[in-house]
Short mmCIF file of C-alpha atoms and ligand atoms in Angstrom, two decimals:
data_model
loop_
_atom_site.label_atom_id
_atom_site.label_comp_id
_atom_site.label_asym_id
_atom_site.label_seq_id
_atom_site.Cartn_x
_atom_site.Cartn_y
_atom_site.Cartn_z
CA MET A 1 0.00 0.00 0.00
CA GLU A 2 2.74 2.45 -0.90
CA GLU A 3 2.02 5.95 -2.16
CA LYS A 4 3.43 5.01 -5.54
CA ASN A 5 1.10 2.06 -5.75
CA ARG A 6 -2.03 4.18 -5.33
CA GLY A 7 -5.13 2.92 -7.07
CA ASN A 8 -3.72 -0.54 -7.68
CA PHE A 9 -6.75 -2.61 -6.76
CA SER A 10 -7.55 -4.88 -9.65
CA GLY A 11 -11.27 -4.19 -9.43
CA SER A 12 -14.28 -4.38 -7.21
CA LEU A 13 -13.62 -7.93 -6.06
CA GLY A 14 -9.93 -7.17 -5.55
CA PHE A 15 -10.80 -4.22 -3.35
CA ILE A 16 -13.42 -6.06 -1.32
CA LEU A 17 -11.16 -9.07 -0.76
CA SER A 18 -8.25 -6.85 0.27
CA ALA A 19 -10.38 -4.92 2.72
CA VAL A 20 -11.94 -8.15 4.02
CA GLY A 21 -8.41 -9.60 4.23
CA SER A 22 -7.38 -6.74 6.50
CA ALA A 23 -10.60 -6.94 8.50
CA VAL A 24 -10.75 -10.71 8.93
CA GLY A 25 -7.98 -11.69 11.28
CA LEU A 26 -7.35 -12.77 14.83
CA GLY A 27 -10.03 -10.31 15.93
CA ASN A 28 -12.65 -12.57 14.38
CA LEU A 29 -11.14 -15.95 15.12
CA TRP A 30 -9.67 -15.27 18.53
CA GLY A 31 -11.18 -12.02 19.90
CA PHE A 32 -14.86 -12.39 19.03
CA PRO A 33 -15.45 -15.89 20.48
CA TYR A 34 -13.59 -15.25 23.72
CA LYS A 35 -15.25 -11.87 24.29
CA MET A 36 -18.66 -13.28 23.46
CA GLY A 37 -17.92 -16.19 25.80
CA ALA A 38 -16.98 -13.83 28.63
CA ASN A 39 -19.98 -11.54 28.10
CA GLY A 40 -23.11 -13.64 28.14
CA GLY A 41 -23.23 -15.17 24.64
CA PHE A 42 -26.49 -14.25 22.92
CA PRO A 43 -27.00 -10.77 24.42
CA PHE A 44 -23.42 -9.93 23.43
CA LEU A 45 -24.17 -11.03 19.86
CA ILE A 46 -27.23 -8.74 19.69
CA ILE A 47 -25.30 -5.77 21.10
CA TYR A 48 -22.47 -6.50 18.68
CA LEU A 49 -24.84 -6.53 15.69
CA VAL A 50 -26.35 -3.18 16.75
CA PHE A 51 -22.87 -1.66 16.83
CA VAL A 52 -21.96 -3.20 13.46
CA ILE A 53 -24.97 -1.60 11.79
CA PHE A 54 -25.14 1.78 13.50
CA CYS A 55 -21.42 2.38 13.94
CA GLY A 56 -19.44 -0.11 11.82
CA VAL A 57 -21.20 0.48 8.49
CA VAL A 58 -21.30 4.23 9.08
CA VAL A 59 -17.67 4.71 10.12
CA MET A 60 -16.55 2.34 7.33
CA GLY A 61 -18.33 4.51 4.73
CA LEU A 62 -17.05 7.69 6.32
CA GLU A 63 -13.41 6.57 6.49
CA MET A 64 -13.42 5.36 2.90
CA ALA A 65 -14.98 8.65 1.77
CA ILE A 66 -12.39 10.69 3.71
CA GLY A 67 -9.58 8.59 2.23
CA ARG A 68 -10.76 8.73 -1.36
CA LYS A 69 -11.76 12.39 -1.28
CA THR A 70 -8.45 13.57 0.19
CA GLY A 71 -6.30 10.86 -1.44
CA LYS A 72 -4.06 10.92 1.61
CA SER A 73 -2.90 8.83 4.55
CA PRO A 74 -4.72 9.41 7.90
CA VAL A 75 -2.80 12.31 9.48
CA LEU A 76 -2.62 14.31 6.24
CA ALA A 77 -6.19 13.37 5.35
CA MET A 78 -7.50 14.73 8.66
CA ALA A 79 -5.27 17.79 8.31
CA SER A 80 -6.83 18.54 4.94
CA LEU A 81 -10.21 18.66 6.67
CA GLY A 82 -8.74 21.36 8.90
CA SER A 83 -5.28 21.64 10.44
CA LYS A 84 -6.75 21.47 13.95
CA TYR A 85 -8.08 17.97 13.17
CA LYS A 86 -4.64 16.56 12.54
CA PHE A 87 -4.57 14.99 16.02
CA VAL A 88 -7.43 12.67 15.03
CA GLY A 89 -5.12 11.23 12.39
CA TRP A 90 -2.46 10.85 15.08
CA LEU A 91 -4.74 8.62 17.11
CA SER A 92 -4.88 6.48 13.97
CA VAL A 93 -1.14 6.07 13.88
CA LEU A 94 -0.63 5.20 17.53
CA CYS A 95 -3.33 2.51 17.60
CA PRO A 96 -1.78 0.24 14.95
CA ILE A 97 1.59 0.40 16.72
CA ILE A 98 0.15 -0.59 20.10
CA ILE A 99 -2.10 -3.28 18.62
CA SER A 100 0.79 -4.79 16.66
CA GLY A 101 2.56 -5.26 20.01
CA PHE A 102 0.14 -8.01 21.04
CA TYR A 103 -1.12 -9.04 17.60
CA SER A 104 2.34 -10.32 16.68
CA VAL A 105 2.49 -12.40 19.87
CA LEU A 106 -0.85 -14.02 19.03
CA ILE A 107 0.22 -14.84 15.48
CA GLY A 108 3.34 -16.32 17.09
CA TYR A 109 1.06 -18.65 19.10
CA SER A 110 -0.51 -19.81 15.82
CA VAL A 111 2.97 -20.41 14.37
CA ARG A 112 3.68 -22.64 17.38
CA TYR A 113 0.42 -24.55 16.89
CA THR A 114 1.09 -24.99 13.16
CA TRP A 115 4.50 -26.37 14.01
CA GLY A 116 2.93 -28.66 16.62
CA PHE A 117 0.38 -30.12 14.19
CA LEU A 118 3.05 -30.50 11.52
CA LEU A 119 5.15 -32.56 13.94
CA GLU A 120 2.11 -34.64 14.91
CA MET A 121 1.36 -35.24 11.23
CA VAL A 122 4.76 -36.82 10.65
CA GLY A 123 4.44 -38.95 13.77
CA GLY A 124 6.33 -36.64 16.14
CA ASN A 125 5.31 -35.19 19.46
CA GLY A 126 4.13 -31.66 18.66
CA PHE A 127 2.54 -30.81 21.99
CA ASP A 128 4.71 -32.62 24.52
CA GLY A 129 1.93 -35.19 24.94
CA MET A 130 -0.39 -32.59 26.47
CA GLY A 131 -4.05 -31.75 25.82
CA GLY A 132 -5.36 -28.30 24.87
CA GLY A 133 -5.52 -26.60 28.26
CA ASP A 134 -2.31 -28.05 29.68
CA PHE A 135 -0.28 -27.30 26.60
CA PHE A 136 -1.55 -23.73 26.29
CA GLY A 137 -0.78 -23.09 29.96
CA ALA A 138 2.70 -24.58 29.67
CA TYR A 139 3.50 -22.78 26.43
CA THR A 140 2.34 -19.31 27.50
CA ALA A 141 4.25 -19.72 30.77
CA GLU A 142 7.52 -19.87 28.83
CA PRO A 143 8.15 -16.28 27.73
CA MET A 144 11.35 -17.09 25.85
CA GLN A 145 9.57 -19.60 23.59
CA VAL A 146 6.70 -17.19 23.04
CA LEU A 147 9.18 -14.45 22.23
CA LEU A 148 10.97 -16.68 19.76
CA PHE A 149 7.78 -17.31 17.77
CA THR A 150 6.91 -13.59 17.99
CA VAL A 151 10.31 -12.68 16.54
CA ILE A 152 9.79 -15.14 13.68
CA THR A 153 6.39 -13.52 12.99
CA LEU A 154 7.70 -9.96 13.13
CA ALA A 155 10.72 -10.71 10.98
CA PHE A 156 8.51 -12.31 8.35
CA CYS A 157 6.00 -9.44 8.32
CA GLY A 158 8.76 -6.80 8.45
CA LEU A 159 10.36 -8.34 5.34
CA ILE A 160 7.04 -8.33 3.48
CA VAL A 161 6.35 -4.69 4.34
CA ALA A 162 9.93 -3.60 3.68
CA GLY A 163 9.87 -5.28 0.29
CA GLY A 164 6.62 -3.49 -0.50
CA ILE A 165 5.20 -6.74 -1.77
CA SER A 166 1.81 -6.33 -0.16
CA GLY A 167 0.50 -7.02 -3.68
CA GLY A 168 1.45 -10.64 -3.11
CA ILE A 169 -0.62 -10.66 0.03
CA GLU A 170 -3.54 -9.21 -1.89
CA LYS A 171 -3.22 -12.16 -4.27
CA PHE A 172 -3.01 -14.48 -1.29
CA ASN A 173 -6.23 -13.02 0.10
CA LYS A 174 -8.06 -14.16 -3.02
CA VAL A 175 -7.29 -17.77 -2.11
CA GLY A 176 -6.60 -17.57 1.62
CA ILE A 177 -9.79 -15.82 2.70
CA PRO A 178 -12.15 -18.21 0.83
CA GLY A 179 -9.92 -21.08 2.07
CA LEU A 180 -10.36 -19.95 5.66
CA PHE A 181 -14.14 -19.83 5.23
CA VAL A 182 -14.15 -23.37 3.75
CA LEU A 183 -12.06 -24.77 6.64
CA LEU A 184 -14.30 -23.05 9.15
CA ILE A 185 -17.29 -24.76 7.50
CA VAL A 186 -15.52 -28.16 7.74
CA ILE A 187 -14.90 -27.60 11.47
CA ILE A 188 -18.47 -26.38 12.06
CA VAL A 189 -19.95 -29.42 10.29
CA TYR A 190 -17.69 -31.73 12.29
CA ASN A 191 -18.74 -29.98 15.50
CA PHE A 192 -22.39 -30.68 14.78
CA THR A 193 -21.68 -34.40 14.91
CA LEU A 194 -20.40 -34.14 18.49
CA PRO A 195 -22.73 -35.06 21.36
CA GLY A 196 -23.72 -31.98 23.37
CA ALA A 197 -22.79 -29.59 20.58
CA SER A 198 -26.31 -28.17 20.31
CA GLN A 199 -25.76 -26.44 23.64
CA GLY A 200 -23.30 -24.21 21.80
CA LEU A 201 -26.09 -23.08 19.51
CA THR A 202 -28.41 -22.47 22.46
CA TYR A 203 -25.66 -20.41 24.05
CA MET A 204 -25.03 -18.34 20.93
CA PHE A 205 -28.53 -17.84 19.61
CA THR A 206 -31.06 -17.98 22.44
CA SER A 207 -31.64 -16.06 25.62
CA LYS A 208 -31.48 -19.38 27.52
CA GLY A 209 -27.76 -19.26 26.84
CA MET A 210 -27.24 -16.57 29.49
CA ALA A 211 -27.71 -19.09 32.26
CA MET A 212 -24.96 -21.23 30.72
CA ALA A 213 -22.44 -18.39 30.57
CA GLY A 214 -20.73 -19.11 33.86
CA THR A 215 -20.22 -15.39 34.54
CA GLU A 216 -22.53 -12.58 35.49
CA PHE A 217 -23.72 -10.39 32.63
CA ASN A 218 -22.84 -6.72 32.94
CA PHE A 219 -24.63 -4.62 30.31
CA PHE A 220 -22.20 -1.69 30.36
CA ASN A 221 -19.21 -3.95 30.15
CA ALA A 222 -20.78 -5.96 27.32
CA CYS A 223 -21.45 -2.70 25.40
CA ARG A 224 -17.93 -1.40 25.66
CA VAL A 225 -16.38 -4.79 24.85
CA ALA A 226 -18.73 -5.33 21.86
CA ALA A 227 -18.16 -1.83 20.48
CA GLY A 228 -14.38 -2.00 20.85
CA GLN A 229 -14.31 -5.49 19.37
CA MET A 230 -16.43 -4.33 16.42
CA LEU A 231 -14.08 -1.40 15.67
CA PHE A 232 -11.05 -3.66 15.99
CA SER A 233 -12.56 -6.42 13.90
CA CYS A 234 -13.73 -4.14 11.07
CA SER A 235 -10.35 -2.28 11.22
CA LEU A 236 -12.05 1.03 12.03
CA GLY A 237 -11.09 4.11 14.02
CA MET A 238 -7.40 3.68 13.24
CA GLY A 239 -6.99 5.08 9.78
CA ILE A 240 -6.83 1.76 7.96
CA MET A 241 -9.96 2.32 5.93
CA ILE A 242 -8.90 5.94 5.24
CA THR A 243 -5.75 4.48 3.72
CA PHE A 244 -7.73 1.85 1.80
CA GLY A 245 -10.11 4.57 0.58
CA SER A 246 -7.20 6.57 -0.76
CA TYR A 247 -6.32 3.67 -3.05
CA MET A 248 -9.91 3.11 -4.13
CA ASP A 249 -11.08 3.54 -7.71
CA PRO A 250 -13.42 6.58 -8.04
CA LYS A 251 -15.96 4.33 -9.78
CA GLU A 252 -16.23 2.06 -6.73
CA ASN A 253 -19.47 2.37 -4.76
CA ILE A 254 -18.30 3.34 -1.25
CA SER A 255 -21.65 2.90 0.47
CA LYS A 256 -22.11 -0.60 -0.97
CA ASN A 257 -18.67 -1.59 0.30
CA ALA A 258 -19.50 -0.07 3.67
CA TRP A 259 -22.28 -2.66 4.01
CA VAL A 260 -20.53 -5.62 2.39
CA ILE A 261 -17.21 -5.51 4.31
CA PRO A 262 -18.68 -5.40 7.86
CA ALA A 263 -21.20 -8.09 6.79
CA ALA A 264 -18.39 -10.39 5.61
CA ASP A 265 -16.37 -9.62 8.73
CA THR A 266 -19.31 -10.36 11.02
CA THR A 267 -20.05 -13.59 9.15
CA ALA A 268 -16.45 -14.68 9.78
CA ALA A 269 -16.78 -13.83 13.48
CA ILE A 270 -20.04 -15.76 13.86
CA MET A 271 -18.52 -18.72 11.99
CA ALA A 272 -15.58 -18.66 14.39
CA GLY A 273 -18.12 -18.76 17.23
CA LEU A 274 -19.81 -21.75 15.56
CA ALA A 275 -16.44 -23.46 15.25
CA ILE A 276 -15.71 -22.96 18.93
CA PHE A 277 -18.80 -22.90 21.19
CA PRO A 278 -20.40 -26.23 20.18
CA ALA A 279 -16.97 -27.81 20.71
CA VAL A 280 -16.59 -26.10 24.10
CA PHE A 281 -19.84 -27.61 25.35
CA ALA A 282 -19.19 -30.99 23.69
CA GLN A 283 -15.88 -31.07 25.58
CA GLY A 284 -17.67 -30.24 28.84
CA GLY A 285 -16.02 -26.82 29.15
CA THR A 286 -17.39 -23.36 29.85
CA PRO A 287 -17.50 -20.56 27.29
CA ASN A 288 -15.79 -18.00 29.51
CA GLY A 289 -12.33 -19.52 28.98
CA GLY A 290 -10.78 -16.14 28.22
CA VAL A 291 -7.94 -15.33 25.86
CA GLY A 292 -6.90 -18.97 25.38
CA LEU A 293 -10.28 -20.13 24.07
CA LEU A 294 -9.36 -20.35 20.36
CA PHE A 295 -6.18 -22.26 21.03
CA ILE A 296 -7.35 -24.61 23.78
CA THR A 297 -10.73 -25.62 22.39
CA LEU A 298 -9.72 -26.14 18.80
CA HIS A 299 -6.58 -28.00 19.79
CA ASP A 300 -8.79 -30.52 21.60
CA THR A 301 -11.24 -30.60 18.69
CA PHE A 302 -8.51 -31.45 16.18
CA THR A 303 -7.01 -34.05 18.49
CA SER A 304 -10.41 -35.70 18.89
CA MET A 305 -10.64 -36.14 15.09
CA GLY A 306 -7.81 -38.67 15.03
CA SER A 307 -4.95 -38.48 12.52
CA ILE A 308 -6.96 -36.45 9.99
CA GLY A 309 -7.31 -33.88 12.78
CA ASN A 310 -3.58 -33.21 12.57
CA VAL A 311 -3.91 -32.31 8.90
CA ILE A 312 -6.97 -30.13 9.49
CA GLY A 313 -5.32 -28.55 12.53
CA PHE A 314 -2.19 -27.80 10.54
CA LEU A 315 -4.17 -26.26 7.67
CA PHE A 316 -6.38 -24.29 10.03
CA TYR A 317 -3.49 -22.67 11.91
CA VAL A 318 -1.71 -21.94 8.62
CA LEU A 319 -4.80 -20.01 7.56
CA VAL A 320 -5.00 -18.30 10.96
CA ILE A 321 -1.40 -17.21 10.43
CA PHE A 322 -2.22 -15.83 6.99
CA ALA A 323 -5.39 -14.10 8.20
CA GLY A 324 -3.25 -12.59 10.97
CA VAL A 325 -0.30 -11.75 8.72
CA SER A 326 -2.47 -10.00 6.11
CA SER A 327 -3.88 -7.91 8.97
CA LEU A 328 -0.55 -7.32 10.70
CA ILE A 329 1.12 -6.07 7.54
CA SER A 330 -1.63 -3.47 7.06
CA LEU A 331 -1.05 -2.37 10.66
CA MET A 332 2.71 -2.16 10.09
CA GLU A 333 2.25 -0.50 6.72
CA VAL A 334 0.16 2.36 8.14
CA ALA A 335 2.65 2.97 10.95
CA SER A 336 5.69 2.80 8.63
CA ALA A 337 4.08 4.93 5.91
CA HIS A 338 3.38 7.62 8.46
CA PHE A 339 6.98 7.52 9.69
CA ILE A 340 8.21 7.91 6.09
CA ASP A 341 5.75 10.78 5.36
CA SER A 342 6.45 12.73 8.52
CA ASN A 343 10.23 12.51 8.11
CA GLU A 344 9.94 13.63 4.53
CA ALA A 345 7.84 16.62 5.64
CA LYS A 346 10.62 17.52 8.10
CA GLY A 347 13.15 17.41 5.24
CA LYS A 348 14.83 14.32 6.70
CA PRO A 349 13.85 11.57 4.26
CA VAL A 350 14.15 8.04 5.54
CA SER A 351 14.29 4.95 3.35
CA ARG A 352 11.41 2.51 3.42
CA LYS A 353 13.64 -0.26 4.71
CA ASN A 354 14.89 1.85 7.61
CA ALA A 355 11.38 3.05 8.45
CA VAL A 356 10.11 -0.53 8.56
CA LEU A 357 13.11 -1.60 10.62
CA VAL A 358 12.45 1.13 13.20
CA MET A 359 8.72 0.27 13.32
CA THR A 360 9.44 -3.45 13.63
CA LEU A 361 11.82 -2.76 16.51
CA ILE A 362 9.26 -0.54 18.28
CA ILE A 363 6.62 -3.25 17.88
CA PHE A 364 9.09 -5.87 19.09
CA VAL A 365 9.82 -3.79 22.21
CA LEU A 366 6.07 -3.48 22.84
CA SER A 367 5.63 -7.24 22.44
CA ILE A 368 8.25 -8.12 25.08
CA PRO A 369 6.10 -7.16 28.10
CA ILE A 370 3.21 -9.11 26.53
CA CYS A 371 5.38 -12.25 26.37
CA LEU A 372 6.69 -11.72 29.91
CA ASP A 373 3.17 -11.11 31.21
CA MET A 374 2.24 -14.72 30.35
CA LEU A 375 -1.42 -13.75 29.88
CA GLY A 376 -1.73 -12.62 33.48
CA GLY A 377 0.82 -14.92 35.07
CA GLY A 378 3.66 -12.38 35.09
CA ALA A 379 4.59 -9.55 37.41
CA THR A 380 3.21 -6.93 35.01
CA SER A 381 -0.32 -8.12 35.66
CA GLN A 382 0.14 -7.17 39.34
CA LEU A 383 0.62 -3.50 38.41
CA PRO A 384 -2.28 -1.42 39.78
CA LEU A 385 -3.79 -0.32 36.45
CA VAL A 386 -3.19 -3.63 34.68
CA SER A 387 -4.64 -5.77 37.48
CA LYS A 388 -7.78 -3.68 37.43
CA ILE A 389 -8.22 -4.20 33.68
CA GLY A 390 -7.16 -7.87 33.48
CA CYS A 391 -3.85 -8.89 31.92
CA LEU A 392 -1.49 -6.86 29.75
CA VAL A 393 -3.17 -7.85 26.47
CA ASP A 394 -6.44 -6.56 27.95
CA THR A 395 -4.64 -3.34 28.90
CA TYR A 396 -3.33 -2.72 25.37
CA ASP A 397 -6.88 -3.48 24.18
CA PHE A 398 -8.40 -1.14 26.76
CA PHE A 399 -6.46 1.89 25.55
CA THR A 400 -6.80 1.20 21.81
CA GLU A 401 -10.21 -0.30 21.09
CA GLY A 402 -11.60 0.93 24.41
CA ILE A 403 -10.62 4.60 24.26
CA MET A 404 -8.65 5.75 21.22
CA MET A 405 -10.67 4.07 18.47
CA PRO A 406 -14.14 5.09 19.73
CA LEU A 407 -12.77 8.59 20.27
CA ALA A 408 -11.45 8.77 16.71
CA ALA A 409 -14.81 7.47 15.41
CA ILE A 410 -16.76 10.10 17.38
CA LEU A 411 -14.50 12.92 16.21
CA MET A 412 -14.66 11.88 12.55
CA CYS A 413 -18.47 11.75 12.70
CA LEU A 414 -18.70 15.16 14.38
CA ILE A 415 -16.20 16.84 12.06
CA VAL A 416 -17.76 15.50 8.86
CA GLY A 417 -21.39 15.40 10.02
CA TRP A 418 -21.56 18.80 11.66
CA VAL A 419 -18.64 20.93 10.46
CA LYS A 420 -18.37 19.81 6.82
CA GLY A 421 -21.98 18.73 6.38
CA PRO A 422 -23.43 15.68 4.60
CA GLN A 423 -22.76 17.06 1.09
CA TRP A 424 -19.05 16.70 1.80
CA TYR A 425 -19.12 12.90 1.88
CA GLU A 426 -22.29 12.39 -0.21
CA GLU A 427 -20.62 14.04 -3.19
CA GLU A 428 -17.77 11.53 -2.89
CA MET A 429 -20.09 8.56 -2.40
CA GLU A 430 -22.23 9.55 -5.40
CA LYS A 431 -19.32 9.91 -7.83
CA HIS A 432 -19.85 8.30 -11.24
CA GLY A 433 -23.58 8.12 -10.66
CA ASN A 434 -23.26 5.71 -7.73
CA LYS A 435 -26.32 5.52 -5.50
CA ILE A 436 -25.84 5.73 -1.74
CA VAL A 437 -27.21 2.58 -0.19
CA GLY A 438 -29.10 4.02 2.80
CA LYS A 439 -28.60 7.77 2.22
CA ALA A 440 -30.93 8.87 5.04
CA PHE A 441 -29.46 6.19 7.29
CA PHE A 442 -25.95 7.57 6.81
CA ARG A 443 -27.14 11.17 7.33
CA ILE A 444 -28.90 10.47 10.61
CA SER A 445 -26.28 8.07 11.89
CA ILE A 446 -23.22 10.22 11.19
CA LYS A 447 -24.76 13.24 12.90
CA TYR A 448 -26.57 11.61 15.79
CA ILE A 449 -26.73 7.84 16.27
CA THR A 450 -23.06 6.88 15.85
CA PRO A 451 -21.56 9.66 18.01
CA ILE A 452 -24.18 9.09 20.70
CA LEU A 453 -23.61 5.32 20.76
CA MET A 454 -19.83 5.76 20.79
CA THR A 455 -20.05 8.32 23.60
CA PHE A 456 -22.19 5.84 25.50
CA VAL A 457 -19.40 3.30 24.97
CA LEU A 458 -16.83 5.63 26.50
CA ILE A 459 -19.14 6.23 29.47
CA SER A 460 -19.65 2.46 29.79
CA LEU A 461 -15.89 2.05 29.84
CA ALA A 462 -15.57 4.52 32.68
CA LEU A 463 -18.40 2.81 34.58
CA SER A 464 -17.02 -0.70 34.11
CA TYR A 465 -13.57 0.50 35.09
CA LEU A 466 -15.04 1.93 38.28
CA GLY A 467 -16.74 -1.43 38.80
CA ILE A 468 -20.28 -0.12 38.28
N1 LIG B 501 -9.32 -6.39 11.86
C1 LIG B 501 -8.22 -7.18 12.27
C2 LIG B 501 -8.71 -8.38 13.03
O1 LIG B 501 -9.91 -8.48 13.28
O2 LIG B 501 -7.91 -9.21 13.38
C3 LIG B 501 -7.27 -6.39 13.13
C4 LIG B 501 -6.70 -5.29 12.37
C5 LIG B 501 -5.97 -5.56 11.25
C6 LIG B 501 -6.94 -4.05 12.69
C7 LIG B 501 -5.46 -4.57 10.49
C8 LIG B 501 -6.44 -3.03 11.92
C9 LIG B 501 -5.71 -3.33 10.81
F1 LIG B 501 -5.17 -2.42 10.08
#
């Protein structure tokens, strides 16, 4: 996604798949199921869907319109709306850097699991003879091993971004994203054959599920978690879709894409839920397993399939890696591109390779405390602020998807909706005779519904932090 590569999407499908490739990642496969599991199941799903429609679709359309209209990366795009709005673009640059700090660790976990299933496939001992829960606990408690797989991940992604070969990843998305959906379907179908699996469906899709949750439902907490998760999952509130918009063909229908991409992303998240919750109940577990849910449950599912499970497990984690890598390189690209742009503006040009190296090192430094924290087992989780929020991953999450991303979304809506007025983005969305899908919906939401809901989310965050 370099400046010089602007407008290089091969067409409508190419654009949608690239945007879906960035959106579908560990947020869907790992984040959504564990957050749904920790927040009541069905009611969380409903709250999530409300946020997807009234905030996700709206902010997606808005960001793409800002990007395409200004043709710039986030900080410069916001500055061209008014120099005093530049700081909104800054929020967009900080978020990807912080997120990459834990995202790379999680992809590293998937690298370890891929390696484990590969060893099992050839008759080796990939998981030290342990089951899902034991292995995950043992692995995450060894920071040096976790760090090793994180370094492998970061080095790989750094090389891709430094080489500017994101085009290759776009091509990969055309095969990898459909491939991931197909494997998810295989796992879901297999799950349905397991005794007790229907409880997973009850948990996900009926109000009876609340009683099965194992934790108390807190409405305010569920709202802030669902909203943050939605922004994270759809890659919103951090400049990614502004950047994507700036590469978008003027003939493309922005509003249509603003519906299609969140719909595809949400489908992937629900499918991940269907791949996990029936298996959780079939294995006699509880859905509130926390951050390890994806790894523990599916590890046991694949093991229960016999030797074919090793092949499916291997393929599944390979696709998780690719879903994660295609997302991580867009995070790293935005951060590096900004570093290149800002240095150039200061008259101190920096080469792409050096910029990526600096960014990769910053992300690596941010990932070290995550590895040492051992998902709550380390000393960092005893720190006053961190212990109140959960573990260190939760803390990184809290500041990005909890505060900075909703704040950026609110500010973008207010600036465009109230200061610039609807004509500003409608003109862009209606280019080449395109019709706005839901014109009145966008108008009302940008001005009122989205900022109000997002403000409510920030208030919910404050209330849940205070334990209310
Ligand atoms: N949307 C990605 C996910 O759900 O995993 C996370 C992400 C990727 C956010 C890339 C932002 C981004 F640029």
